[in-house]
mmCIF file of C-alpha atoms (C1' of nucleotides) in Angstrom:
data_model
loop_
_atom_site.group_PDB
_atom_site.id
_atom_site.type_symbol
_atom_site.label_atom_id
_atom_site.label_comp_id
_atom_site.label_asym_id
_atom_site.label_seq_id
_atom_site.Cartn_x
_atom_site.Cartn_y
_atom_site.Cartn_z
ATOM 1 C CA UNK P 1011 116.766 142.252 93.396
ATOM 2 C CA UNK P 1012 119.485 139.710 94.017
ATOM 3 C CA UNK P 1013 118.390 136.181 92.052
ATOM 4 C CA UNK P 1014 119.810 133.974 94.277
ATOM 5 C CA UNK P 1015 117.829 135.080 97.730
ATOM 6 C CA UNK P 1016 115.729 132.658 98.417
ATOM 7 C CA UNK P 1017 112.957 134.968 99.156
ATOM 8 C CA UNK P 1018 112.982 135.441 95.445
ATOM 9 C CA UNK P 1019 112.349 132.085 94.283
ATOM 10 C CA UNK P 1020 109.453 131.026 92.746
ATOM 11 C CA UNK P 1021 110.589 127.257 93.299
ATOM 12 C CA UNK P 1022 110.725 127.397 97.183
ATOM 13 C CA UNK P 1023 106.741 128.593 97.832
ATOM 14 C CA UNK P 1024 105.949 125.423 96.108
ATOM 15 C CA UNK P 1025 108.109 123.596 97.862
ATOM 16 C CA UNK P 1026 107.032 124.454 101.473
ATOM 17 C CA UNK P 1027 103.756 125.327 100.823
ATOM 18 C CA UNK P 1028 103.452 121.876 99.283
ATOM 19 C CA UNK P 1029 105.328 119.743 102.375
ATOM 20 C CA UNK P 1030 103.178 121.680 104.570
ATOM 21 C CA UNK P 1031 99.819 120.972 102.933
ATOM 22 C CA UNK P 1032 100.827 117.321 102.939
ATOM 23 C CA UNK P 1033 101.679 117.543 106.485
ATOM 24 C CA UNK P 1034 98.453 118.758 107.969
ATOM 25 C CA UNK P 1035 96.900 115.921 105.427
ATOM 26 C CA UNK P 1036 98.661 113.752 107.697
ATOM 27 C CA UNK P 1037 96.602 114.353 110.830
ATOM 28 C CA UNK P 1038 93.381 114.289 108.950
ATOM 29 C CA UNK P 1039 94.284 111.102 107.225
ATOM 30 C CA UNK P 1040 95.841 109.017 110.072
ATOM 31 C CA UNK P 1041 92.519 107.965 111.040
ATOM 32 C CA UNK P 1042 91.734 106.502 108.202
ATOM 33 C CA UNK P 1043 95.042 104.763 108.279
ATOM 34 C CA UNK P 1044 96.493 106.489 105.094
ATOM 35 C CA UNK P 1045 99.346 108.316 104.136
ATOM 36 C CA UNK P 1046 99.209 111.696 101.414
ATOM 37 C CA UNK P 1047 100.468 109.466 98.272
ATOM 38 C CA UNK P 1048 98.025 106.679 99.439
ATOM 39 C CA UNK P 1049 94.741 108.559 99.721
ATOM 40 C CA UNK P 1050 95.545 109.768 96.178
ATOM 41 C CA UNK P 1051 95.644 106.354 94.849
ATOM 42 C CA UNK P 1052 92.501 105.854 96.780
ATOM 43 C CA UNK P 1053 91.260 108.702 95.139
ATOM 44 C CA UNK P 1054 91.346 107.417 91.902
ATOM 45 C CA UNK P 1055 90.357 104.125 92.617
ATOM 46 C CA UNK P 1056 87.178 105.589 94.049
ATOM 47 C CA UNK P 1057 86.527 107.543 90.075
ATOM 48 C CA UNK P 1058 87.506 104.212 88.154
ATOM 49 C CA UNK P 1059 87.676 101.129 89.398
ATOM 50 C CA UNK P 1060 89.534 98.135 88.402
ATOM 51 C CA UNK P 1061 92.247 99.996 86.708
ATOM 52 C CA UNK P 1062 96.351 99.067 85.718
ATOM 53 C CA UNK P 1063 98.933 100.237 87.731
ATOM 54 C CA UNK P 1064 100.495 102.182 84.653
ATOM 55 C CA UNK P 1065 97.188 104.547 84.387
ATOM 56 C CA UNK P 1066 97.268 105.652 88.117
ATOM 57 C CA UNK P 1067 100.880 106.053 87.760
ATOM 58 C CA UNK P 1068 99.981 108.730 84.411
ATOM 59 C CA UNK P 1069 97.240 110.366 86.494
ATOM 60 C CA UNK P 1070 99.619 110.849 89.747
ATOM 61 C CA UNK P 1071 102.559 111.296 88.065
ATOM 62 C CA UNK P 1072 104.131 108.623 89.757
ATOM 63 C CA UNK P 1073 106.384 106.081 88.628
ATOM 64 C CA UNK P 1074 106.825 102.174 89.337
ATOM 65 C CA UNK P 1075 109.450 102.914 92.040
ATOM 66 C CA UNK P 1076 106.963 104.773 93.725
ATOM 67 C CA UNK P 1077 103.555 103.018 92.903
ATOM 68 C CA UNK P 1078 104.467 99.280 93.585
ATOM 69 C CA UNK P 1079 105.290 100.034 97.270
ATOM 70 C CA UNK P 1080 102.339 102.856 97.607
ATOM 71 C CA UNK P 1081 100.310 99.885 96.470
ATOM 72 C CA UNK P 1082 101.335 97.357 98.132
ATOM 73 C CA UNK P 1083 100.814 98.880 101.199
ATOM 74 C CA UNK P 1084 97.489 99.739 100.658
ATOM 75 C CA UNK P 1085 96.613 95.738 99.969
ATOM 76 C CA UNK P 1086 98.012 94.762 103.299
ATOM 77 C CA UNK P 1087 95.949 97.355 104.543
ATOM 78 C CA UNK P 1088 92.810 95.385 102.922
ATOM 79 C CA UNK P 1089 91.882 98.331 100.643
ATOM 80 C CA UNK P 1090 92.405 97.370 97.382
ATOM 81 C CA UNK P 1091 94.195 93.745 95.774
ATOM 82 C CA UNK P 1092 95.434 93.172 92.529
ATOM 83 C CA UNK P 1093 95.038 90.926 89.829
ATOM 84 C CA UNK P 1094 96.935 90.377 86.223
ATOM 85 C CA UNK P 1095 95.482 91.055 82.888
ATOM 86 C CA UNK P 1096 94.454 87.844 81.556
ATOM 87 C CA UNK P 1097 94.832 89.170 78.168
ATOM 88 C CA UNK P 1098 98.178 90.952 79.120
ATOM 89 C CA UNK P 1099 99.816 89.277 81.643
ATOM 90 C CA UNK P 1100 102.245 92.783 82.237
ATOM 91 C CA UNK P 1101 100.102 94.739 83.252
ATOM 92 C CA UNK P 1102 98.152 94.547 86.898
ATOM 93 C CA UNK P 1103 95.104 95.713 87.789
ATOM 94 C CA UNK P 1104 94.258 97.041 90.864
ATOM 95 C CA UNK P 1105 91.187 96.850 92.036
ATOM 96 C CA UNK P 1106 88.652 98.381 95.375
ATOM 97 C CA UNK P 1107 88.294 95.349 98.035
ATOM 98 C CA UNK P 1108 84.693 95.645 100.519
ATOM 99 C CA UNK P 1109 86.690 97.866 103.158
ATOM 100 C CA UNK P 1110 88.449 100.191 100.077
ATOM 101 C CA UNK P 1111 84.850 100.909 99.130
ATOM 102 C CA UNK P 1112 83.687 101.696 102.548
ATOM 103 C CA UNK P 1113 86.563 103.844 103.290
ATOM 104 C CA UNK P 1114 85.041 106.442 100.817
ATOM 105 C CA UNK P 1115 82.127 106.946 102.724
ATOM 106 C CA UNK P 1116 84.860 107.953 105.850
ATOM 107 C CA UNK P 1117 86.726 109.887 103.129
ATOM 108 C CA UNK P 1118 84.249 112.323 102.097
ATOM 109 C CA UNK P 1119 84.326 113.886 105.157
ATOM 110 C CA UNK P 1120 88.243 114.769 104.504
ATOM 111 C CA UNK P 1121 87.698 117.608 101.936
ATOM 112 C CA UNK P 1122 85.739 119.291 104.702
ATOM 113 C CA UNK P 1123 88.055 119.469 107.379
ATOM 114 C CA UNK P 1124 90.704 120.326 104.470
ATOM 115 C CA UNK P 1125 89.003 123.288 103.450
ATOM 116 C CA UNK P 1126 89.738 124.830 106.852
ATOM 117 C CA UNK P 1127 93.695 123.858 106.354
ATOM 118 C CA UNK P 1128 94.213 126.659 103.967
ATOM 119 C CA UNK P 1129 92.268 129.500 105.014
ATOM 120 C CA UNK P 1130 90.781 130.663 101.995
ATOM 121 C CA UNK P 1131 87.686 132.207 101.107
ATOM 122 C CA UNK P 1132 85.807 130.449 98.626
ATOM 123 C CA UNK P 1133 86.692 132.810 96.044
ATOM 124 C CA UNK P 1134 89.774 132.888 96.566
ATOM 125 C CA UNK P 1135 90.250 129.289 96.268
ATOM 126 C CA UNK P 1136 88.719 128.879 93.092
ATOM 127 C CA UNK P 1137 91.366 131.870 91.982
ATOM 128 C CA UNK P 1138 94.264 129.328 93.439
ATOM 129 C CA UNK P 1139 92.989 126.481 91.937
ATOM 130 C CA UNK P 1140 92.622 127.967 88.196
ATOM 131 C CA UNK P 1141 96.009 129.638 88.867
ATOM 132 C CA UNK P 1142 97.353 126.000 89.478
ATOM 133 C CA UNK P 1143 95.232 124.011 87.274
ATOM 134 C CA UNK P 1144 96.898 126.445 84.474
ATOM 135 C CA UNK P 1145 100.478 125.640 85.140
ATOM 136 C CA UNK P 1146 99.885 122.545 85.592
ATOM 137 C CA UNK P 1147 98.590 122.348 81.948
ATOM 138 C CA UNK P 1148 101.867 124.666 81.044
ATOM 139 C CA UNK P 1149 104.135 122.527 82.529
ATOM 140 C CA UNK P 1150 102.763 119.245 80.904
ATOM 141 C CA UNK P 1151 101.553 117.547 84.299
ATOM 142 C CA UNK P 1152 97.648 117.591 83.021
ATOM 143 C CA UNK P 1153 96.446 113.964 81.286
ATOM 144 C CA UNK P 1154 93.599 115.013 78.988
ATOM 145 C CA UNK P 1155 90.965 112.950 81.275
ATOM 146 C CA UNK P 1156 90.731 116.049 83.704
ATOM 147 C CA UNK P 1157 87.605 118.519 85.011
ATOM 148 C CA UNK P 1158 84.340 116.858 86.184
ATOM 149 C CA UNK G 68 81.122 118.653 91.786
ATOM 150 C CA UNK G 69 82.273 115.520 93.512
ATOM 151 C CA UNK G 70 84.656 117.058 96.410
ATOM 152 C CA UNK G 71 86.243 113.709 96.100
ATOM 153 C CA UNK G 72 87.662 114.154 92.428
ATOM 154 C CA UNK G 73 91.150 113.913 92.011
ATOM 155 C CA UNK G 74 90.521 117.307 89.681
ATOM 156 C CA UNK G 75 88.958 118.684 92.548
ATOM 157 C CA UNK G 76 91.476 119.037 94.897
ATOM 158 C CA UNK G 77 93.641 121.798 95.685
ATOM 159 C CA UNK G 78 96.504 119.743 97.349
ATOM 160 C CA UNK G 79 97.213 118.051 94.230
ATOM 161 C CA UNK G 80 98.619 120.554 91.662
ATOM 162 C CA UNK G 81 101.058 121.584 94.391
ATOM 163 C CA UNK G 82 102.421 117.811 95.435
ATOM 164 C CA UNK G 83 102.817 117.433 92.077
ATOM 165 C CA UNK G 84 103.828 120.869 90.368
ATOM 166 C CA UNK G 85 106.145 121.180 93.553
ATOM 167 C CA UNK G 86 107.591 117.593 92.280
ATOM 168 C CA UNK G 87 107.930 118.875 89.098
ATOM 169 C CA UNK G 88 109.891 122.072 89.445
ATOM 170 C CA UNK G 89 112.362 119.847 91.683
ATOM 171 C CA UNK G 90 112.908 117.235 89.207
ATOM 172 C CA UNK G 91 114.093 120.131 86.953
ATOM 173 C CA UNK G 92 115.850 121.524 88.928
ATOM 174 C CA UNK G 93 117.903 118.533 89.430
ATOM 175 C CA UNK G 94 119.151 118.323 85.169
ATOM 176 C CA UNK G 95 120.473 121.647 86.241
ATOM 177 C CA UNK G 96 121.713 121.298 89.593
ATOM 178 C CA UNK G 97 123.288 118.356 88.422
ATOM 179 C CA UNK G 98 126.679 119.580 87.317
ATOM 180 C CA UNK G 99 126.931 121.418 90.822
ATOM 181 C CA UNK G 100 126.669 118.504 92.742
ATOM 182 C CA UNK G 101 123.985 119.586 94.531
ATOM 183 C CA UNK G 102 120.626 118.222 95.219
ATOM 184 C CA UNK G 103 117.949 120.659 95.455
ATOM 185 C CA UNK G 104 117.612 120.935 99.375
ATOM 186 C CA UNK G 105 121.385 121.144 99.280
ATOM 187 C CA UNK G 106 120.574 124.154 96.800
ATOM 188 C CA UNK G 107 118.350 125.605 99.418
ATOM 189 C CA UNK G 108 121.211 125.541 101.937
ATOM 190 C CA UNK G 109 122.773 126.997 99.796
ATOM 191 C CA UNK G 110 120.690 129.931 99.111
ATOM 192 C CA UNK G 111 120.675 130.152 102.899
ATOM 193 C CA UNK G 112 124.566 130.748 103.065
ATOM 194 C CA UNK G 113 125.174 133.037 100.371
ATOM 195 C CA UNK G 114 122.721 135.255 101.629
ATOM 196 C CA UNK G 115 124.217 134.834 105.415
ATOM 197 C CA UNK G 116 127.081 133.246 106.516
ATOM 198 C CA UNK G 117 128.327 131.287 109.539
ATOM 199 C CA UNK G 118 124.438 130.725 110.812
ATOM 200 C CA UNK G 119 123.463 127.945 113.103
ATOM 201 C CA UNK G 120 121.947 124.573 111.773
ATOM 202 C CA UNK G 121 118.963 125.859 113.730
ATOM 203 C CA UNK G 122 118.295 129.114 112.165
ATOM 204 C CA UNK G 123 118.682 127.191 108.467
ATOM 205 C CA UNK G 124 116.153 124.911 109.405
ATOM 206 C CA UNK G 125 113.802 127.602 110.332
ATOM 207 C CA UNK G 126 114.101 129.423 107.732
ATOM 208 C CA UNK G 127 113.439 126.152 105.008
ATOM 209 C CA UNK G 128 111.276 124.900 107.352
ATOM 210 C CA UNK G 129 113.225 121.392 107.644
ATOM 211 C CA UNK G 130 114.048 119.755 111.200
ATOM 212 C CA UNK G 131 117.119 118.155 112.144
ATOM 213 C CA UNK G 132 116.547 115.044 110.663
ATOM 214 C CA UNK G 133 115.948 116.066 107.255
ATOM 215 C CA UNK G 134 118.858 119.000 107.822
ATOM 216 C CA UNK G 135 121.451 116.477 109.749
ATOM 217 C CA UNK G 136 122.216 114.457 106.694
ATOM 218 C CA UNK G 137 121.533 117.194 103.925
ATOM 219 C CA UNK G 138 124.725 119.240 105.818
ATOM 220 C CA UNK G 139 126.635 116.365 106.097
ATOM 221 C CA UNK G 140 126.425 115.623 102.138
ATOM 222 C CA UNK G 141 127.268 119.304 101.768
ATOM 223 C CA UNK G 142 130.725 119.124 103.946
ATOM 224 C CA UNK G 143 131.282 116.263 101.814
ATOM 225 C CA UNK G 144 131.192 117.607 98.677
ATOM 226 C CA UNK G 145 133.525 120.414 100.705
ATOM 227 C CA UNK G 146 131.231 123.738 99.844
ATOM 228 C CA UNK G 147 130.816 123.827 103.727
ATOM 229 C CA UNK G 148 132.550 123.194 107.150
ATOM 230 C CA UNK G 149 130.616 122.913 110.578
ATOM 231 C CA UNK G 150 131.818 123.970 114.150
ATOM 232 C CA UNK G 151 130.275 124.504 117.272
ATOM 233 C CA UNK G 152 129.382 127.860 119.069
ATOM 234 C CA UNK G 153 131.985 128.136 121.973
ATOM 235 C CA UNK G 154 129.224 130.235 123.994
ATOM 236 C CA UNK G 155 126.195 127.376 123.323
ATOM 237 C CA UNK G 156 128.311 124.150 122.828
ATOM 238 C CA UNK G 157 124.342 122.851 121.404
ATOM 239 C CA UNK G 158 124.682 125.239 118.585
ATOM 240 C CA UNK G 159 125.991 123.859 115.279
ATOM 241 C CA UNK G 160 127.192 126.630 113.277
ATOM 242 C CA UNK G 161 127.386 126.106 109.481
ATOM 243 C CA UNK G 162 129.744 128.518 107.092
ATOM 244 C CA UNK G 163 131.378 128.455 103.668
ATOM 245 C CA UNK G 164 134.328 127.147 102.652
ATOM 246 C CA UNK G 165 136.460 128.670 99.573
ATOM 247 C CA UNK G 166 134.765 125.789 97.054
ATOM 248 C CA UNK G 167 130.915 127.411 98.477
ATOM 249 C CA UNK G 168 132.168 130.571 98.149
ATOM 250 C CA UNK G 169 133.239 130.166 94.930
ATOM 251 C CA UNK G 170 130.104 127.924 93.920
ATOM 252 C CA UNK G 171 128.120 130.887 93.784
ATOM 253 C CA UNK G 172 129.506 132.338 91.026
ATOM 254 C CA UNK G 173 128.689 129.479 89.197
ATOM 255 C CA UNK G 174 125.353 129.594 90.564
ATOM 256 C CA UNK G 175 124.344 132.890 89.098
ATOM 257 C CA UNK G 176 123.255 131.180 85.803
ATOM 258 C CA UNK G 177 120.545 129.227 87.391
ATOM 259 C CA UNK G 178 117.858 131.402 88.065
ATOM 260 C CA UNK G 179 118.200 132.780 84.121
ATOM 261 C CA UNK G 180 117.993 129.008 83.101
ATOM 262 C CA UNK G 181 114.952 128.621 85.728
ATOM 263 C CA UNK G 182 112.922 131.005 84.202
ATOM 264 C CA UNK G 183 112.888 128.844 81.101
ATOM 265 C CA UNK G 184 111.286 126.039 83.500
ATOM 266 C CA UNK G 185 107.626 127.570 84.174
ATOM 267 C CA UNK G 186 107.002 129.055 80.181
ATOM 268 C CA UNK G 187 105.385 132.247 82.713
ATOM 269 C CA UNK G 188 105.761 135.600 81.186
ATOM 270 C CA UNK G 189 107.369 138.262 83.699
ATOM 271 C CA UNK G 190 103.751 139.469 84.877
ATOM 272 C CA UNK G 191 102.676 136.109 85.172
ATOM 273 C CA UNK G 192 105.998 134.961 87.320
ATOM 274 C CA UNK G 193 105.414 137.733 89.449
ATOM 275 C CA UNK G 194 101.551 136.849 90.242
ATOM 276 C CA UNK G 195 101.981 133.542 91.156
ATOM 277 C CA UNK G 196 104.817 134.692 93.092
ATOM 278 C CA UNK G 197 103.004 137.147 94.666
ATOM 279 C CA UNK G 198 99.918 134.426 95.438
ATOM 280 C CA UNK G 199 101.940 131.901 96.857
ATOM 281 C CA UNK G 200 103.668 134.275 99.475
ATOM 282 C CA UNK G 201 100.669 135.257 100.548
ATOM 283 C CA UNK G 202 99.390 131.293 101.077
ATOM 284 C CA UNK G 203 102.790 131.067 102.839
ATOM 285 C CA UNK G 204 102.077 133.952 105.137
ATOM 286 C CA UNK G 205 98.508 132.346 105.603
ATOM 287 C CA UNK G 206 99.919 128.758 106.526
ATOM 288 C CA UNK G 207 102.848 130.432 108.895
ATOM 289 C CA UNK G 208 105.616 129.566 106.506
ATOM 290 C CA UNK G 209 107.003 133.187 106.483
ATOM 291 C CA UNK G 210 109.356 133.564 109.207
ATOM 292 C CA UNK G 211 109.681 138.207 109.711
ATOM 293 C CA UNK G 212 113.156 138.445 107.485
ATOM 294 C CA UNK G 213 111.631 137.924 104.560
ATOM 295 C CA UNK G 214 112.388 140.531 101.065
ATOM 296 C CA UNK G 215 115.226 141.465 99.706
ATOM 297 C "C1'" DT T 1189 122.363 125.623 143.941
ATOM 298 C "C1'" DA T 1190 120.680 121.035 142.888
ATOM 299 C "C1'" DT T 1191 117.127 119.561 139.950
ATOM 300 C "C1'" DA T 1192 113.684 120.192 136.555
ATOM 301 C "C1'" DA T 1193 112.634 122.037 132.115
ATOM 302 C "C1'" DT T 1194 114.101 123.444 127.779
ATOM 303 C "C1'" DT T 1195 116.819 123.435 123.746
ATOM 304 C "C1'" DA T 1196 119.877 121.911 119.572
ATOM 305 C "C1'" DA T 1197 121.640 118.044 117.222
ATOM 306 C "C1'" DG T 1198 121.705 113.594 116.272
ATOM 307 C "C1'" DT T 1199 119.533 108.910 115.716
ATOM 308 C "C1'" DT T 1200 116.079 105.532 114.370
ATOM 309 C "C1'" DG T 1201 112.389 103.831 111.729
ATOM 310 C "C1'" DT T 1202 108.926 104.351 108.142
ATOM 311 C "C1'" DG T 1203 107.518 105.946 103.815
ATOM 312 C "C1'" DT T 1204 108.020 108.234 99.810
ATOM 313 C "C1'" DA T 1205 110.498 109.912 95.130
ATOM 314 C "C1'" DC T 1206 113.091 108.817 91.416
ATOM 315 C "C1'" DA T 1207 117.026 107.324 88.357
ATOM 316 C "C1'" DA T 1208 118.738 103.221 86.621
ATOM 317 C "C1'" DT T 1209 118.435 98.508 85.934
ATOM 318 C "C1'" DT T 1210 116.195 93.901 85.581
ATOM 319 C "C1'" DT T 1211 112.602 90.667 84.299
ATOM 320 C "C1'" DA T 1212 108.921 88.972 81.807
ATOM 321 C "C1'" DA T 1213 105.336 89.671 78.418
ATOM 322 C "C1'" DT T 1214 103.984 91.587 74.146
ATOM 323 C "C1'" DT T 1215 104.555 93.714 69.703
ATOM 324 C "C1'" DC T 1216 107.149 94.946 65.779
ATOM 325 C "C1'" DT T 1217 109.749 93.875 61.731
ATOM 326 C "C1'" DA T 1218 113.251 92.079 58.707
ATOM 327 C "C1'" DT Z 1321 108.146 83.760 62.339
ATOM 328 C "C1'" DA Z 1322 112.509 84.350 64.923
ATOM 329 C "C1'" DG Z 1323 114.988 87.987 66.834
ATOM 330 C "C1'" DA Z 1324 114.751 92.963 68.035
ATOM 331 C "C1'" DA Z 1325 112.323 96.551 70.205
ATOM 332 C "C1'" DT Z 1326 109.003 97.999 73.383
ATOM 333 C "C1'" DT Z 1327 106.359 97.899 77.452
ATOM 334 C "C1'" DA Z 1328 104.732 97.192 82.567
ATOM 335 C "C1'" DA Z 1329 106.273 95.971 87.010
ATOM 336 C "C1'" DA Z 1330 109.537 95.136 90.114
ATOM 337 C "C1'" DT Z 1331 114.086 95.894 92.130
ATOM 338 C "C1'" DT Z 1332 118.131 98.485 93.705
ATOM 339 C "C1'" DG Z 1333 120.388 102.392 95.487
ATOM 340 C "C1'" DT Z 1334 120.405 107.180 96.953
ATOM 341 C "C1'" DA Z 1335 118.324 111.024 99.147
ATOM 342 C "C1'" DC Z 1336 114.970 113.269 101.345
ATOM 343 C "C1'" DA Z 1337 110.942 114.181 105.028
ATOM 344 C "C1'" DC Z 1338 109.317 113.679 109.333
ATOM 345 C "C1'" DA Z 1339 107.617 111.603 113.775
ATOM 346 C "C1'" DA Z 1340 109.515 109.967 117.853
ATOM 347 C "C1'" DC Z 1341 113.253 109.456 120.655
ATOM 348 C "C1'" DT Z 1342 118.057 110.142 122.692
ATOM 349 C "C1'" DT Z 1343 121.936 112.857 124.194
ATOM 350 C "C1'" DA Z 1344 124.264 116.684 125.807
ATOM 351 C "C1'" DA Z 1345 124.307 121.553 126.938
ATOM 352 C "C1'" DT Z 1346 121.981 125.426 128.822
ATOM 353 C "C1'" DT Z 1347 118.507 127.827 131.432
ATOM 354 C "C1'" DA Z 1348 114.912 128.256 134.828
ATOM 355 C "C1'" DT Z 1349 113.258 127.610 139.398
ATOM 356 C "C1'" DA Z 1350 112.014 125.629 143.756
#
DNA sequence: TATAATTAAGTTGTGTACAATTTAATTCTA
DNA sequence: TAGAATTAAATTGTACACAACTTAATTATA
């Protein structure tokens, strides 16, 4: 068992299979006229409303860098706007517009046609997701907010 | 069970364990100079030299675009030198300098410093290991040379 | 065998990711 | 309470990732 083959490395499934996921997102979610990092912004927006910038960034694991352009993309797209906390002026709040609302009623047809993108049987992706879900937790990524 | 959940979705834990595993790989990849799809390259080379741009790309599952600039960085940093295949003047064929060769010695230590990354126990490494090339075979990630 | 089709790299443009830094607002503390 | 420390966004710079396209070489075929 030579370490260094890449057929060896745990790192490198995660990687592909994780490009690849995103990539047949892409199709799904063209229609809707977002991209992978978007929808999951619109994904939280659509649990909580009218929440900072800072708090999506914990739940994606995203920073700044990422977020400010993520979001302000999806305001000249007329899904969501933001605002300033009046009672601190750091932090913005982004918040659903009339179309970001409406786009969830589009959206919940997307975890349908997703379901098909991996091939699994339902038991089998319950297996994948408490395998995840788990490592997740071991490798700090989990906010204590989670399961619904 | 809101299929709409962030906590619901399957996608998620691999965008963002994926993004995780890379960003610690980079602390250690660091002192190589090498970014972690340079690292992949990498991989790709020790195991077989002198191989086409093509085959590399196959194998990571990255097209020319991505794989263009990623070689370039790596004849940079001198670990590799390109030439073209005098029978297929197309092909660009990618091998290992002295520095790349030598690299490798160097890179023996990561996969022992990896293993500190997931906090998995050996029978835990291997099942997730084992699950993951099997969603890879699933999704068509697994080109036929595959285990060592 | 000339031309069409295919193929391998490279290029261009858009959109992440993220480290590092900057800016402005808020909170802490000497 | 004035200056220091902290915090939230934004900015800058580097490096992917990939769709779409271009270029040049090779192969197929009418």
């Amino acid at each position: 068992m030579n370490p260094l083959h890449l057929s060896n490395q745990l790192c490198f499934p995660f990687y592909s299979i994780s490009k690849e996921i995103i990539k047949r997102y892409r199709h799904i979610l063209k229609p809707l006229n977002l991209t992978y990092p978007q929808y999951l912004v619109m994904l939280v927006l659509w649990e909580e409303d009218h929440v900072t910038l800072k708090s999506i960034g914990e739940r994606l694991q995203l920073d700044s860098g990422t977020l400010t352009p993520v979001a302000n993309k999806l305001i000249e797209a007329g899904y969501v706007k933001k605002t300033r906390n009046p009672e601190d002026e750091r932090q913005l709040v982004i918040q659903l517009t009339e179309r970001g609302h409406a786009l969830q009623k589009e959206a919940e047809q997307i975890p349908v046609k997703v379901h098909d993108i991996y091939g699994l049987s339902e038991e089998e992706y319950v297996r994948y997701k408490t395998m995840l879900d788990d490592l997740s937790m071991k490798l700090g990524l989990t906010s204590n907010k989670e399961k619904c």
